[in-house]
CSV table of C-alpha atoms in Angstrom, one decimal:
chain,number,residue,atom,x,y,z
A,1,UNK,CA,2.6,-37.1,-10.2
A,2,UNK,CA,3.4,-35.4,-13.4
A,3,UNK,CA,3.3,-31.7,-12.3
A,4,UNK,CA,4.0,-29.8,-9.2
A,5,UNK,CA,1.5,-27.1,-10.1
A,6,UNK,CA,-1.1,-26.7,-12.9
A,7,UNK,CA,-2.6,-23.2,-13.2
A,8,UNK,CA,-5.6,-21.8,-15.1
A,9,UNK,CA,-6.0,-18.2,-16.1
A,10,UNK,CA,-4.9,-15.2,-18.2
A,11,UNK,CA,-1.9,-15.1,-20.5
A,12,UNK,CA,-1.3,-11.7,-22.0
A,13,UNK,CA,1.2,-9.2,-23.1
A,14,UNK,CA,2.5,-6.6,-20.7
A,15,UNK,CA,3.8,-3.5,-22.5
A,16,UNK,CA,6.2,-2.0,-19.9
A,17,UNK,CA,7.9,1.5,-20.1
A,18,UNK,CA,11.3,1.3,-21.8
A,19,UNK,CA,12.6,4.9,-22.1
A,20,UNK,CA,11.9,7.3,-24.8
A,21,UNK,CA,12.9,7.7,-28.4
A,22,UNK,CA,15.0,10.6,-29.9
A,23,UNK,CA,11.8,12.8,-29.9
A,24,UNK,CA,11.0,12.1,-26.3
A,25,UNK,CA,8.1,9.8,-27.1
A,26,UNK,CA,7.6,7.0,-24.6
A,27,UNK,CA,8.7,3.5,-25.7
A,28,UNK,CA,7.2,0.3,-24.4
A,29,UNK,CA,8.8,-3.2,-24.3
A,30,UNK,CA,6.8,-6.3,-25.1
A,31,UNK,CA,6.9,-8.7,-22.1
A,32,UNK,CA,5.0,-11.9,-21.5
A,33,UNK,CA,2.6,-11.6,-18.5
A,34,UNK,CA,-0.5,-12.9,-16.7
A,35,UNK,CA,-0.2,-13.8,-13.0
A,36,UNK,CA,-0.9,-17.5,-13.2
A,37,UNK,CA,1.7,-17.9,-16.0
A,38,UNK,CA,4.2,-15.8,-14.0
A,39,UNK,CA,3.6,-18.1,-10.9
A,40,UNK,CA,4.3,-21.2,-13.0
A,41,UNK,CA,7.4,-19.6,-14.6
A,42,UNK,CA,8.8,-19.0,-11.1
A,43,UNK,CA,8.2,-22.6,-10.0
A,44,UNK,CA,9.7,-23.9,-13.2
A,45,UNK,CA,12.8,-21.8,-12.7
A,46,UNK,CA,13.2,-23.3,-9.3
A,47,UNK,CA,13.2,-26.8,-10.8
A,48,UNK,CA,9.5,-27.6,-10.7
A,49,UNK,CA,7.2,-29.1,-13.3
A,50,UNK,CA,4.2,-27.1,-14.3
A,51,UNK,CA,1.3,-26.9,-16.8
A,52,UNK,CA,-0.8,-24.0,-18.0
A,53,UNK,CA,-4.5,-24.0,-19.0
A,54,UNK,CA,-5.7,-20.9,-20.8
A,55,UNK,CA,-6.4,-19.2,-24.2
A,56,UNK,CA,-4.6,-16.8,-26.5
A,57,UNK,CA,-5.5,-15.3,-29.8
A,58,UNK,CA,-4.5,-16.6,-33.2
A,59,UNK,CA,-2.0,-13.7,-33.7
A,60,UNK,CA,1.7,-12.8,-33.3
A,61,UNK,CA,1.2,-12.0,-29.6
A,62,UNK,CA,-0.4,-15.4,-28.9
A,63,UNK,CA,2.4,-17.2,-30.8
A,64,UNK,CA,5.0,-15.3,-28.8
A,65,UNK,CA,3.3,-16.1,-25.5
A,66,UNK,CA,3.1,-19.8,-26.4
A,67,UNK,CA,6.8,-19.8,-27.4
A,68,UNK,CA,7.7,-18.0,-24.1
A,69,UNK,CA,6.0,-20.7,-22.0
A,70,UNK,CA,7.6,-23.5,-24.0
A,71,UNK,CA,11.0,-21.8,-23.5
A,72,UNK,CA,10.3,-21.5,-19.8
A,73,UNK,CA,9.6,-25.3,-19.6
A,74,UNK,CA,5.9,-25.0,-18.9
A,75,UNK,CA,3.6,-27.6,-20.5
A,76,UNK,CA,1.3,-25.8,-23.0
A,77,UNK,CA,-0.9,-28.7,-24.0
A,78,UNK,CA,-3.8,-27.0,-22.2
A,79,UNK,CA,-3.2,-23.6,-24.0
A,80,UNK,CA,-6.1,-23.1,-26.5
A,81,UNK,CA,-6.2,-20.6,-29.4
A,82,UNK,CA,-9.2,-18.4,-30.3
A,83,UNK,CA,-9.5,-17.7,-34.0
A,84,UNK,CA,-11.8,-14.7,-33.6
A,85,UNK,CA,-10.7,-12.7,-30.6
A,86,UNK,CA,-7.1,-11.3,-30.1
A,87,UNK,CA,-4.7,-11.9,-27.3
A,88,UNK,CA,-5.2,-9.6,-24.3
A,89,UNK,CA,-2.9,-6.6,-24.0
A,90,UNK,CA,-2.0,-4.6,-20.9
A,91,UNK,CA,0.0,-1.4,-20.8
A,92,UNK,CA,1.9,-0.9,-17.5
A,93,UNK,CA,2.7,2.5,-16.2
A,94,UNK,CA,5.3,2.9,-13.4
A,95,UNK,CA,5.6,5.7,-10.9
A,96,UNK,CA,8.9,7.0,-9.4
A,97,UNK,CA,8.9,4.1,-6.9
A,98,UNK,CA,8.4,1.4,-9.6
A,99,UNK,CA,4.8,0.8,-8.6
A,100,UNK,CA,2.4,-0.1,-11.3
A,101,UNK,CA,-0.9,0.9,-12.8
A,102,UNK,CA,-2.5,-0.9,-15.7
A,103,UNK,CA,-4.5,-0.1,-18.9
A,104,UNK,CA,-6.2,-3.2,-20.4
A,105,UNK,CA,-7.2,-4.0,-24.0
A,106,UNK,CA,-9.7,-6.8,-23.4
A,107,UNK,CA,-13.3,-6.3,-24.7
A,108,UNK,CA,-13.1,-9.3,-24.6
A,109,UNK,CA,-9.6,-10.8,-25.0
A,110,UNK,CA,-9.0,-14.4,-25.9
A,111,UNK,CA,-8.2,-15.3,-22.3
A,112,UNK,CA,-11.8,-14.6,-21.2
A,113,UNK,CA,-13.2,-17.0,-23.8
A,114,UNK,CA,-11.9,-20.3,-22.4
A,115,UNK,CA,-14.9,-22.7,-22.0
A,116,UNK,CA,-15.4,-25.6,-19.6
A,117,UNK,CA,-15.2,-28.0,-22.5
A,118,UNK,CA,-11.7,-26.8,-23.2
A,119,UNK,CA,-10.2,-27.7,-19.8
A,120,UNK,CA,-7.7,-30.5,-20.2
A,121,UNK,CA,-8.6,-32.3,-17.0
A,122,UNK,CA,-5.6,-34.7,-17.1
A,123,UNK,CA,-3.4,-31.7,-16.4
A,124,UNK,CA,-5.3,-31.2,-13.1
A,125,UNK,CA,-5.2,-35.0,-12.5
A,126,UNK,CA,-1.5,-35.1,-12.7
A,127,UNK,CA,-0.8,-32.0,-10.5
A,128,UNK,CA,-0.1,-31.7,-6.8
A,129,UNK,CA,-1.5,-28.1,-6.6
A,130,UNK,CA,-4.1,-26.4,-8.8
A,131,UNK,CA,-3.7,-22.6,-8.9
A,132,UNK,CA,-6.0,-19.9,-10.2
A,133,UNK,CA,-6.7,-16.1,-10.0
A,134,UNK,CA,-9.6,-13.8,-10.2
A,135,UNK,CA,-8.9,-12.0,-13.5
A,136,UNK,CA,-10.5,-15.0,-15.2
A,137,UNK,CA,-13.6,-14.5,-13.0
A,138,UNK,CA,-14.3,-11.0,-14.4
A,139,UNK,CA,-16.5,-12.3,-17.3
A,140,UNK,CA,-18.1,-15.3,-19.0
A,141,UNK,CA,-17.5,-18.0,-20.2
A,142,UNK,CA,-14.2,-18.1,-18.3
A,143,UNK,CA,-15.9,-17.5,-14.9
A,144,UNK,CA,-17.9,-20.7,-15.3
A,145,UNK,CA,-14.7,-22.5,-16.5
A,146,UNK,CA,-12.8,-21.5,-13.3
A,147,UNK,CA,-15.7,-22.7,-11.1
A,148,UNK,CA,-15.8,-26.0,-12.8
A,149,UNK,CA,-12.0,-26.4,-12.8
A,150,UNK,CA,-11.8,-25.6,-9.0
A,151,UNK,CA,-14.7,-28.0,-8.2
A,152,UNK,CA,-12.9,-30.7,-10.2
A,153,UNK,CA,-9.6,-30.1,-8.5
A,154,UNK,CA,-11.3,-30.4,-5.1
A,155,UNK,CA,-13.0,-33.7,-6.0
A,156,UNK,CA,-9.6,-35.0,-7.0
A,157,UNK,CA,-8.1,-34.1,-3.6
A,158,UNK,CA,-5.8,-31.5,-5.0
A,159,UNK,CA,-4.4,-28.6,-2.9
A,160,UNK,CA,-6.0,-25.4,-4.3
A,161,UNK,CA,-4.2,-22.1,-4.4
A,162,UNK,CA,-6.0,-18.8,-5.1
A,163,UNK,CA,-4.5,-15.4,-5.8
A,164,UNK,CA,-7.4,-12.9,-6.3
A,165,UNK,CA,-5.0,-10.4,-8.1
A,166,UNK,CA,-7.8,-7.7,-8.1
A,167,UNK,CA,-7.6,-5.4,-11.1
A,168,UNK,CA,-10.4,-2.7,-10.8
A,169,UNK,CA,-10.5,-1.8,-14.5
A,170,UNK,CA,-11.5,-5.4,-15.4
A,171,UNK,CA,-14.7,-5.4,-13.3
A,172,UNK,CA,-18.0,-3.7,-13.6
A,173,UNK,CA,-17.8,-2.6,-10.0
A,174,UNK,CA,-15.9,-3.2,-6.8
A,175,UNK,CA,-18.9,-5.0,-5.3
A,176,UNK,CA,-19.2,-7.4,-8.2
A,177,UNK,CA,-15.5,-8.2,-7.9
A,178,UNK,CA,-15.8,-8.8,-4.1
A,179,UNK,CA,-18.9,-11.0,-4.6
A,180,UNK,CA,-17.3,-13.2,-7.2
A,181,UNK,CA,-13.9,-13.6,-5.4
A,182,UNK,CA,-15.7,-14.4,-2.1
A,183,UNK,CA,-17.6,-17.2,-3.8
A,184,UNK,CA,-14.3,-19.1,-4.3
A,185,UNK,CA,-12.3,-18.1,-1.2
A,186,UNK,CA,-13.8,-21.1,0.8
A,187,UNK,CA,-12.6,-23.5,-1.9
A,188,UNK,CA,-8.9,-22.5,-1.5
A,189,UNK,CA,-6.4,-24.2,0.8
A,190,UNK,CA,-3.8,-21.5,0.1
A,191,UNK,CA,-4.9,-17.9,-0.3
A,192,UNK,CA,-2.5,-15.1,-1.2
A,193,UNK,CA,-3.8,-11.5,-1.1
A,194,UNK,CA,-2.4,-8.0,-1.2
A,195,UNK,CA,-3.3,-5.5,1.5
A,196,UNK,CA,-5.8,-3.9,-0.8
A,197,UNK,CA,-7.4,-7.3,-1.5
A,198,UNK,CA,-7.5,-8.2,2.2
A,199,UNK,CA,-9.4,-5.0,2.9
A,200,UNK,CA,-11.7,-5.5,-0.1
A,201,UNK,CA,-12.6,-9.1,1.0
A,202,UNK,CA,-13.0,-8.5,4.7
A,203,UNK,CA,-14.5,-5.0,4.7
A,204,UNK,CA,-12.0,-3.9,7.4
A,205,UNK,CA,-11.0,-0.2,7.4
A,206,UNK,CA,-7.4,0.6,6.6
A,207,UNK,CA,-4.9,1.5,9.4
A,208,UNK,CA,-2.9,4.7,9.4
A,209,UNK,CA,0.2,4.3,7.2
A,210,UNK,CA,2.6,5.6,10.0
A,211,UNK,CA,1.1,3.5,12.8
A,212,UNK,CA,3.0,0.2,12.8
A,213,UNK,CA,1.2,-1.4,15.7
A,214,UNK,CA,-2.2,-0.6,14.2
A,215,UNK,CA,-1.1,-2.0,10.8
A,216,UNK,CA,0.2,-5.2,12.4
A,217,UNK,CA,-3.1,-5.6,14.3
A,218,UNK,CA,-4.9,-5.1,11.0
A,219,UNK,CA,-2.9,-7.8,9.2
A,220,UNK,CA,-3.6,-10.2,12.1
A,221,UNK,CA,-7.3,-9.4,12.1
A,222,UNK,CA,-7.6,-9.6,8.3
A,223,UNK,CA,-5.7,-12.8,7.9
A,224,UNK,CA,-7.8,-14.4,10.7
A,225,UNK,CA,-11.0,-13.3,9.0
A,226,UNK,CA,-9.9,-14.8,5.7
A,227,UNK,CA,-8.8,-18.0,7.4
A,228,UNK,CA,-12.2,-18.3,9.0
A,229,UNK,CA,-13.7,-18.5,5.5
A,230,UNK,CA,-11.8,-21.7,4.8
A,231,UNK,CA,-8.2,-21.3,3.6
A,232,UNK,CA,-5.6,-23.1,5.7
A,233,UNK,CA,-2.7,-21.0,4.8
A,234,UNK,CA,-3.1,-17.2,4.3
A,235,UNK,CA,-0.4,-15.0,2.9
A,236,UNK,CA,-0.6,-11.2,2.7
A,237,UNK,CA,1.9,-9.6,0.4
A,238,UNK,CA,2.7,-6.0,1.5
A,239,UNK,CA,5.1,-4.7,-1.1
A,240,UNK,CA,7.7,-2.6,0.7
A,241,UNK,CA,6.3,-3.7,4.1
A,242,UNK,CA,7.1,-7.3,3.5
A,243,UNK,CA,4.6,-10.0,4.1
A,244,UNK,CA,2.2,-11.4,6.7
A,245,UNK,CA,1.6,-15.2,7.0
A,246,UNK,CA,-1.0,-17.2,8.9
A,247,UNK,CA,-1.5,-20.9,9.5
A,248,UNK,CA,-3.7,-22.7,12.1
A,249,UNK,CA,-0.9,-22.8,14.7
A,250,UNK,CA,0.3,-19.1,14.4
A,251,UNK,CA,1.1,-16.1,12.4
A,252,UNK,CA,3.7,-13.4,11.9
A,253,UNK,CA,5.1,-10.5,9.9
A,254,UNK,CA,8.3,-10.5,7.9
A,255,UNK,CA,10.1,-7.3,6.7
A,256,UNK,CA,11.0,-7.1,3.0
A,257,UNK,CA,14.5,-6.8,1.6
A,258,UNK,CA,16.1,-3.5,0.8
A,259,UNK,CA,16.7,-3.5,-3.0
A,260,UNK,CA,16.9,-1.0,-5.8
A,261,UNK,CA,13.4,-1.4,-7.2
A,262,UNK,CA,12.9,-0.5,-10.9
A,263,UNK,CA,9.6,-2.5,-11.7
A,264,UNK,CA,7.3,-4.3,-9.3
A,265,UNK,CA,5.6,-6.2,-12.1
A,266,UNK,CA,5.5,-9.9,-11.3
A,267,UNK,CA,6.9,-9.5,-7.8
A,268,UNK,CA,3.8,-10.9,-6.1
A,269,UNK,CA,3.7,-13.8,-8.5
A,270,UNK,CA,7.4,-14.6,-7.9
A,271,UNK,CA,6.6,-14.4,-4.1
A,272,UNK,CA,3.7,-16.9,-4.5
A,273,UNK,CA,5.5,-19.1,-7.0
A,274,UNK,CA,8.5,-19.5,-4.7
A,275,UNK,CA,6.2,-20.4,-1.8
A,276,UNK,CA,4.1,-22.9,-3.8
A,277,UNK,CA,7.4,-24.6,-4.8
A,278,UNK,CA,8.3,-24.9,-1.2
A,279,UNK,CA,4.8,-26.3,-0.4
A,280,UNK,CA,4.5,-28.6,-3.4
A,281,UNK,CA,4.9,-31.9,-1.4
A,282,UNK,CA,2.5,-30.9,1.4
A,283,UNK,CA,-0.9,-32.5,1.9
A,284,UNK,CA,-3.9,-30.5,3.3
A,285,UNK,CA,-3.2,-32.1,6.7
A,286,UNK,CA,0.5,-31.0,6.5
A,287,UNK,CA,-0.7,-27.5,5.9
A,288,UNK,CA,-2.9,-27.7,9.0
A,289,UNK,CA,-0.1,-29.1,11.2
A,290,UNK,CA,2.6,-26.8,9.9
A,291,UNK,CA,4.6,-24.9,12.6
A,292,UNK,CA,4.7,-21.1,12.3
A,293,UNK,CA,8.5,-21.2,12.2
A,294,UNK,CA,8.4,-23.4,9.0
A,295,UNK,CA,5.9,-21.1,7.3
A,296,UNK,CA,8.0,-18.1,8.3
A,297,UNK,CA,11.0,-19.6,6.6
A,298,UNK,CA,9.0,-20.4,3.5
A,299,UNK,CA,7.5,-16.9,3.4
A,300,UNK,CA,11.0,-15.5,3.8
A,301,UNK,CA,12.0,-17.4,0.7
A,302,UNK,CA,9.1,-16.0,-1.2
A,303,UNK,CA,9.9,-12.5,0.1
A,304,UNK,CA,13.5,-12.8,-1.3
A,305,UNK,CA,12.1,-14.0,-4.7
A,306,UNK,CA,9.7,-11.1,-4.9
A,307,UNK,CA,12.3,-8.6,-3.9
A,308,UNK,CA,14.9,-9.8,-6.5
A,309,UNK,CA,12.2,-9.7,-9.2
A,310,UNK,CA,11.7,-5.9,-8.7
A,311,UNK,CA,15.3,-5.2,-9.6
A,312,UNK,CA,14.7,-6.1,-13.3
A,313,UNK,CA,12.0,-4.8,-15.7
A,314,UNK,CA,9.2,-7.2,-16.7
A,315,UNK,CA,7.7,-10.3,-15.1
A,316,UNK,CA,8.9,-13.6,-16.5
A,317,UNK,CA,12.2,-12.2,-17.7
A,318,UNK,CA,13.0,-10.9,-14.2
A,319,UNK,CA,12.4,-14.1,-12.2
A,320,UNK,CA,15.5,-15.1,-10.2
A,321,UNK,CA,17.3,-18.4,-10.0
A,322,UNK,CA,17.1,-20.6,-6.9
A,323,UNK,CA,20.7,-20.0,-6.0
A,324,UNK,CA,20.2,-16.2,-6.0
A,325,UNK,CA,17.2,-16.5,-3.8
A,326,UNK,CA,18.9,-18.8,-1.3
A,327,UNK,CA,21.9,-16.5,-1.1
A,328,UNK,CA,19.6,-13.6,-0.5
A,329,UNK,CA,17.4,-15.0,2.3
A,330,UNK,CA,18.0,-14.1,5.9
A,331,UNK,CA,18.1,-17.8,7.0
A,332,UNK,CA,15.2,-17.6,9.5
């Protein structure tokens, strides 16, 4: 096959905090972003072959993003250009722990205007894994485009990976987001969610932050509920609390790595990208028969990739090399 992973979704500019000028006014650095592209960049950095399907504006930002993907080694033959609407922008704000909040400029942005007719299906044909997120489900025509691409990937027997990547500001309501995401969860073989997304999709109440046993029980219950919807492999990224994994034969929790975090942007994408790279040669039946110990080792690799990414500002520019990840892992 030509590609390990083909992804469809948003490609945008993340403006991240970069100090202040001489008058104390905040400065922002222009960084390439968009979760599906970040996932592909991680896979490519590890030696994989990837392709991107999406849309940017006919502007300097769109040109920069295209050049960035090309420089990262990602195939951009499926990246369309919209001549009327601009490239989507996101301003990232960081708290004292490096955790993010977003402000989006997208009413609409070019990424949301990708049509079903613009899907280069040969990029899906040539891939082992088809990956997508839910940012592209937050409006039309891209919502329909995602549904058609996922259905096509399924008919071609591809492994389907889904990262909801819920961003409240991009949706009319929490309920509409939940409804649209849940429509596609059953189509995924691999599902990666954050704790917030797990609670959103399952309706489970949160556990007390200081009650470790209750939290572990919550992760187990939430991952099982999501698995019951269809996905074979469920991953719950938990930030500073590490990650929870579940496959048909078992589940478990892994602690994160103690690093000096400066920016969590792209950490979850690095986590998932590293895991998809490890899973790239698996069939659906391989996923069903995987032993928990193997999935634990793969999740640990993802944990290390995500942790290392938080030590550098930005998303794609912060992604670590394979040797750095291998040296960092706990060798489960």
